[in-house]
Amino acid sequence: MDKFIVSARKYRPQDFSTVVGQSHITTTLKNAIRNGQLAHAFLFCGPRGVGKTTCARILAKTINCENVTPEGEACNKCHSCVSFNEGTSLNIHELDAASNNSVDDIRTLVEQVRFAPQAGKYKVYIIDEVHMLSTSAFNAFLKTLEEPPPYAIFILATTEKHKILPTILSRCQIFDFKRITSADTVEHLEDICGKEDITAEKPALQVIAQKSEGCMRDALSILDKIVSFTNGELSYRNTLEHLNILDADYYFRILDAMQQQNLADALLIYDDINRKGFEGDLVLNGLAEFVRNLLVCKDEKVASLLEVVESFKDRYVAAGKSADTLYLISMLNVLNEAEINYKAARNKRLHVELALIKLCYLAQALQVAGGEAGKKV
């Protein structure tokens, strides 16, 4: 049986054109390679799983390629590219600063920099999680980073740029990676599902994209898990079940019950949710996000901020238009207070039910408050 390779490794981009959602960075790097304007030190920063280390490796491979294409991409055929793809290249050195963060580790690195490459044009040093270096290690690295030999290039990668010393930042060309959009994530997942002969409903992939929050590595890990769970068939229902996400249909039903001041239905719906094993704080948080989405739907200018499954969009827009803005804002206040106090509550179920009772009679309370305010005027 062939050894299984997780999708995040199997489909790791091998050239700039296959990097997802970072065209502002890949275009700049390709232009720099074509025009011979490479900096000696780069800092790649941004959230986890968006392609920082991947882009660092592609850059290291491309600048040593013997036949760079006119577009600024590696040929993947020359001896340098082949050795890099096989992991045998001596021109790339990766250091994990999380476990090699002392002055001695940096001194060893500085000693290595003194030796020119035996083959190829550049020796590339990729330092991952560079913010983990100690202050003294940073200081020991300063001089080499500022004036390295002409054949040495440093690529630093970090998720926490604010922890890096200003003296280091000033010596690097800084590239800020952004979170990958849900649309780009879904498109990439569809491509992988096609290659792997996986049957996947688009709503299921949209749920995975939302759950990953812009991190492609997380999205691919979730995909692998669900494929194993469902034996290669991803549906909207089994994806929700595996990720322990509550179907938005429940929130629409709760909203209908509240608008009709039907407390019995609201409590029965919550009981059904509770029997499925969902914790109360997850329900409160999910309902608050649902109400936020309804507020977003009320104005077309901010409708682009709505990130929900496409099949639910029309339903959100209709519900948002029919609900009063003051009512929705008041719902958010009640839910926010309930969520804050959830941890301190002894009886968690009763705490959530009290919030639902308040919400069911919220419209009535607002009318009373409005009437009293009118009398005072």
C-alpha positions as MATLAB code, in Angstrom:
seq = 'MDKFIVSARKYRPQDFSTVVGQSHITTTLKNAIRNGQLAHAFLFCGPRGVGKTTCARILAKTINCENVTPEGEACNKCHSCVSFNEGTSLNIHELDAASNNSVDDIRTLVEQVRFAPQAGKYKVYIIDEVHMLSTSAFNAFLKTLEEPPPYAIFILATTEKHKILPTILSRCQIFDFKRITSADTVEHLEDICGKEDITAEKPALQVIAQKSEGCMRDALSILDKIVSFTNGELSYRNTLEHLNILDADYYFRILDAMQQQNLADALLIYDDINRKGFEGDLVLNGLAEFVRNLLVCKDEKVASLLEVVESFKDRYVAAGKSADTLYLISMLNVLNEAEINYKAARNKRLHVELALIKLCYLAQALQVAGGEAGKKV';
ca = [
       0.000    0.000    0.000;
       1.307    3.454   -0.920;
       2.288    5.652    1.992;
      -0.337    8.333    2.638;
       0.824   11.954    2.299;
      -1.378   14.691    3.747;
      -2.776   17.118    1.174;
      -0.951   20.095    2.709;
       2.361   18.410    1.761;
       1.258   16.598   -1.381;
      -0.133   19.763   -2.969;
       2.392   22.245   -1.600;
       3.016   24.760   -4.444;
       6.234   24.159   -6.411;
       6.332   27.492   -8.244;
       4.986   31.017   -7.796;
       2.041   30.538  -10.173;
       0.508   27.836   -7.953;
       0.648   29.867   -4.719;
      -2.937   30.671   -3.694;
      -4.094   34.164   -2.754;
      -0.716   35.961   -2.558;
      -0.341   37.396   -6.071;
       0.830   40.778   -4.706;
       3.901   39.014   -3.268;
       4.614   36.420   -5.965;
       4.457   39.080   -8.713;
       6.947   41.291   -6.843;
       9.356   38.388   -6.289;
       9.187   37.254   -9.926;
       9.863   40.807  -11.146;
      12.818   41.105   -8.762;
      14.290   37.841  -10.110;
      13.815   38.846  -13.762;
      15.297   42.317  -13.222;
      18.181   41.123  -11.036;
      17.049   43.296   -8.106;
      17.113   40.744   -5.307;
      17.453   42.017   -1.745;
      19.901   40.206    0.535;
      17.332   39.814    3.342;
      13.572   39.218    3.244;
      11.007   39.113    6.041;
       7.829   37.148    5.285;
       5.165   37.823    7.889;
       1.479   36.983    8.210;
      -0.994   34.492    9.750;
      -0.286   30.763    9.915;
      -0.809   28.561    6.877;
      -0.856   31.266    4.187;
       2.326   30.320    2.304;
       5.280   32.083    3.983;
       7.632   29.091    4.167;
       6.361   27.805    0.811;
       7.201   31.107   -0.915;
      10.603   31.144    0.810;
      11.409   27.686   -0.604;
      10.168   28.591   -4.095;
      12.293   31.769   -4.031;
      15.343   29.759   -2.919;
      14.811   27.253   -5.746;
      14.127   29.874   -8.436;
      17.174   32.077   -7.808;
      19.445   29.023   -8.154;
      17.657   27.671  -11.242;
      19.936   27.353  -14.289;
      17.127   28.084  -16.789;
      14.729   30.595  -15.242;
      11.679   31.063  -17.493;
      10.857   34.500  -18.988;
       8.027   34.737  -16.398;
      10.529   34.429  -13.538;
       9.679   30.820  -12.631;
      11.982   27.863  -11.945;
      12.256   25.333  -14.802;
      11.992   22.299  -12.426;
      14.219   20.347  -14.865;
      17.799   21.491  -14.281;
      20.151   19.769  -11.808;
      19.629   22.524   -9.196;
      15.813   22.317   -9.350;
      15.781   18.508   -9.302;
      18.104   18.343   -6.279;
      15.959   20.944   -4.527;
      12.714   19.028   -5.227;
      14.323   15.824   -3.947;
      15.532   17.565   -0.779;
      19.240   17.028   -1.511;
      20.254   20.602   -2.385;
      23.208   21.987   -0.401;
      22.308   25.583   -1.255;
      19.309   25.859    1.051;
      19.504   25.791    4.838;
      16.411   25.865    7.037;
      16.613   26.794   10.700;
      13.731   26.492   13.132;
      14.214   29.460   15.452;
      11.671   28.049   17.909;
      14.152   25.341   18.956;
      17.433   27.014   17.851;
      17.108   30.428   19.441;
      20.352   30.894   21.354;
      23.447   32.982   20.570;
      25.436   29.788   19.886;
      22.931   28.669   17.229;
      23.231   32.009   15.429;
      27.050   31.952   15.706;
      27.068   28.531   14.048;
      24.877   29.943   11.274;
      27.187   32.940   10.820;
      30.179   30.583   10.529;
      28.410   28.630    7.764;
      27.703   31.843    5.827;
      31.455   32.407    5.324;
      31.689   29.448    2.911;
      30.667   30.071   -0.706;
      28.308   27.612   -2.487;
      30.029   24.717   -4.291;
      27.375   24.792   -7.029;
      24.782   27.393   -7.908;
      24.776   31.139   -7.389;
      23.291   31.595   -3.925;
      23.185   30.008   -0.506;
      19.760   30.666    0.995;
      19.092   30.613    4.737;
      15.427   30.291    5.755;
      14.822   31.059    9.429;
      11.292   30.056   10.438;
       9.505   31.523   13.499;
      12.273   34.111   13.711;
      10.454   36.054   16.462;
      11.453   33.229   18.856;
      15.136   34.252   18.757;
      16.438   35.746   21.999;
      17.458   39.420   22.078;
      21.127   38.481   22.317;
      20.734   36.108   19.327;
      19.152   38.926   17.312;
      22.060   41.211   18.189;
      24.597   38.541   17.210;
      22.834   38.275   13.841;
      22.697   42.014   13.069;
      26.037   42.552   11.358;
      25.786   39.489    9.135;
      22.216   40.378    8.182;
      23.209   43.905    7.215;
      26.326   43.046    5.187;
      26.281   39.380    4.150;
      28.549   37.947    1.411;
      27.147   38.526   -2.121;
      26.148   34.851   -2.443;
      24.113   34.729    0.811;
      20.397   35.505    1.033;
      18.373   35.392    4.236;
      14.623   34.759    4.322;
      13.036   35.231    7.741;
       9.478   34.029    8.385;
       7.251   34.936   11.320;
       3.642   35.081   12.471;
       4.404   37.848   15.000;
       6.221   40.737   13.353;
       5.722   43.015   16.378;
       8.113   40.829   18.424;
      11.046   41.409   16.071;
      13.582   44.103   16.924;
      13.315   47.314   14.850;
      17.022   46.983   14.004;
      16.253   43.642   12.294;
      13.173   45.016   10.502;
      15.169   47.927    9.058;
      17.627   45.494    7.421;
      14.956   43.411    5.646;
      12.615   43.795    2.700;
       9.255   43.152    4.352;
       6.425   41.207    2.692;
       3.052   41.025    4.460;
       1.063   37.908    3.592;
      -2.713   38.180    3.848;
      -5.357   35.682    4.893;
      -6.595   33.587    1.977;
     -10.176   34.469    1.016;
     -12.964   31.898    1.242;
     -13.492   32.081   -2.548;
      -9.806   31.263   -3.232;
      -9.865   28.457   -0.657;
     -12.990   26.874   -2.174;
     -11.505   27.078   -5.668;
      -8.294   25.374   -4.516;
     -10.226   22.657   -2.641;
     -12.347   21.985   -5.750;
      -9.152   21.580   -7.783;
      -7.735   19.060   -5.289;
     -11.027   17.140   -5.097;
     -10.957   16.850   -8.903;
      -7.409   15.446   -8.839;
      -8.214   12.978   -6.042;
     -11.595   11.852   -7.494;
     -13.414   13.104   -4.404;
     -17.135   13.870   -4.695;
     -17.731   17.151   -2.866;
     -20.722   19.481   -2.637;
     -19.784   23.144   -2.956;
     -21.629   24.131    0.282;
     -19.457   21.571    2.130;
     -16.270   23.175    0.777;
     -17.614   26.626    1.712;
     -18.124   25.435    5.299;
     -14.530   24.116    5.373;
     -13.250   27.454    4.015;
     -15.136   29.384    6.715;
     -13.891   27.051    9.445;
     -10.248   27.419    8.314;
     -10.426   31.242    8.691;
      -8.031   32.013    5.853;
      -5.485   29.297    6.671;
      -4.976   26.975    3.682;
      -3.106   24.370    5.739;
      -6.066   24.094    8.139;
      -8.498   23.812    5.212;
      -6.514   20.939    3.688;
      -6.208   19.173    7.057;
      -9.982   19.434    7.568;
     -10.549   18.107    4.032;
      -8.328   15.081    4.723;
     -10.187   14.291    7.950;
     -13.636   14.510    6.399;
     -12.583   12.437    3.370;
     -11.488    9.686    5.784;
     -14.712   10.069    7.792;
     -17.051    9.951    4.754;
     -15.040    7.597    2.539;
     -14.508   10.192   -0.196;
     -17.975   11.786   -0.390;
     -18.338   15.245    1.112;
     -21.894   16.455    1.615;
     -23.067   19.563    3.447;
     -24.682   17.465    6.193;
     -21.753   15.160    6.989;
     -19.335   18.116    6.914;
     -21.427   19.951    9.540;
     -21.584   16.758   11.617;
     -17.831   16.166   11.474;
     -16.894   19.782   12.260;
     -19.492   20.015   15.030;
     -21.124   23.045   13.399;
     -24.790   23.824   13.948;
     -26.860   24.124   10.764;
     -27.960   27.742   10.132;
     -31.530   26.453    9.678;
     -31.796   26.161   13.476;
     -31.028   29.862   13.888;
     -33.691   30.817   11.336;
     -36.228   28.719   13.249;
     -35.228   30.314   16.572;
     -35.570   33.795   15.017;
     -39.090   32.947   13.749;
     -40.087   31.746   17.222;
     -38.730   34.922   18.826;
     -40.452   37.249   16.376;
     -43.750   35.467   17.110;
     -42.965   35.517   20.865;
     -43.399   31.733   20.836;
     -41.310   30.719   23.851;
     -42.410   27.061   23.721;
     -41.025   26.586   20.185;
     -37.751   28.398   21.050;
     -37.177   26.132   24.081;
     -38.037   22.992   22.097;
     -35.590   23.968   19.331;
     -32.861   24.552   21.944;
     -33.665   21.170   23.531;
     -33.204   19.533   20.113;
     -29.843   21.328   19.727;
     -28.808   20.302   23.254;
     -29.640   16.642   22.561;
     -27.288   16.732   19.561;
     -24.436   17.515   21.976;
     -23.848   21.211   21.249;
     -22.623   23.255   24.225;
     -24.582   26.321   25.304;
     -21.762   28.807   24.663;
     -21.483   27.542   21.066;
     -25.218   28.174   20.596;
     -24.969   31.703   22.045;
     -21.938   32.512   19.904;
     -23.521   31.034   16.766;
     -26.770   32.934   17.333;
     -24.832   36.188   17.842;
     -22.946   35.619   14.565;
     -26.285   34.867   12.869;
     -27.773   38.170   14.095;
     -24.618   40.004   12.962;
     -25.096   38.515    9.484;
     -28.706   39.756    9.442;
     -27.489   43.274   10.268;
     -24.925   43.051    7.458;
     -27.697   42.065    5.002;
     -29.692   45.226    5.705;
     -27.313   47.454    3.719;
     -26.121   46.523    0.239;
     -22.857   48.450    0.792;
     -21.669   45.936    3.407;
     -23.374   42.849    1.945;
     -19.942   41.703    0.694;
     -18.982   41.065    4.352;
     -21.526   38.231    4.473;
     -19.577   34.944    4.472;
     -22.172   32.187    4.513;
     -23.032   29.175    2.380;
     -24.418   30.432   -0.949;
     -27.652   28.466   -0.661;
     -28.516   30.445    2.500;
     -27.712   33.942    1.170;
     -31.201   34.762   -0.150;
     -32.707   33.553    3.106;
     -30.370   35.811    5.117;
     -31.204   38.827    2.929;
     -34.983   38.237    3.293;
     -34.759   37.756    7.075;
     -32.479   40.796    7.452;
     -34.867   43.096    5.598;
     -37.886   41.944    7.592;
     -36.223   42.419   11.004;
     -36.045   45.819   12.724;
     -32.501   47.198   13.168;
     -33.048   48.254   16.812;
     -34.435   44.785   17.554;
     -31.353   43.073   16.072;
     -28.918   45.368   17.943;
     -30.775   44.682   21.202;
     -30.563   40.931   20.485;
     -26.783   41.253   20.091;
     -26.522   43.044   23.436;
     -28.505   40.307   25.216;
     -26.466   37.525   23.568;
     -23.158   39.268   24.270;
     -24.010   39.640   27.970;
     -25.153   36.002   28.163;
     -21.941   34.784   26.520;
     -19.741   36.824   28.865;
     -21.513   35.430   31.951;
     -21.768   31.847   30.646;
     -18.603   30.601   32.379;
     -19.733   31.849   35.787;
     -23.185   30.232   35.516;
     -23.683   27.057   37.596;
     -26.608   25.774   35.552;
     -25.434   26.260   31.966;
     -28.672   25.085   30.339;
     -30.816   27.378   32.470;
     -28.471   30.282   31.656;
     -29.012   29.786   27.896;
     -32.770   29.327   28.382;
     -32.956   32.600   30.331;
     -31.291   34.350   27.378;
     -33.861   32.783   25.021;
     -36.722   33.931   27.311;
     -35.368   37.496   27.234;
     -35.066   37.379   23.454;
     -38.595   36.025   22.995;
     -40.091   39.008   24.820;
     -37.512   41.537   23.645;
     -39.821   43.214   21.096;
     -42.454   43.702   23.820;
     -39.832   45.156   26.191;
     -38.648   47.588   23.488;
     -42.232   48.753   22.892;
     -42.736   49.385   26.626;
     -39.405   51.221   26.866;
     -40.309   53.307   23.811;
     -43.725   54.189   25.249;
     -42.249   55.294   28.580;
     -39.623   57.397   26.800;
     -42.432   59.096   24.810;
     -44.392   59.928   27.987;
     -41.317   61.580   29.561;
     -40.856   63.785   26.480;
];
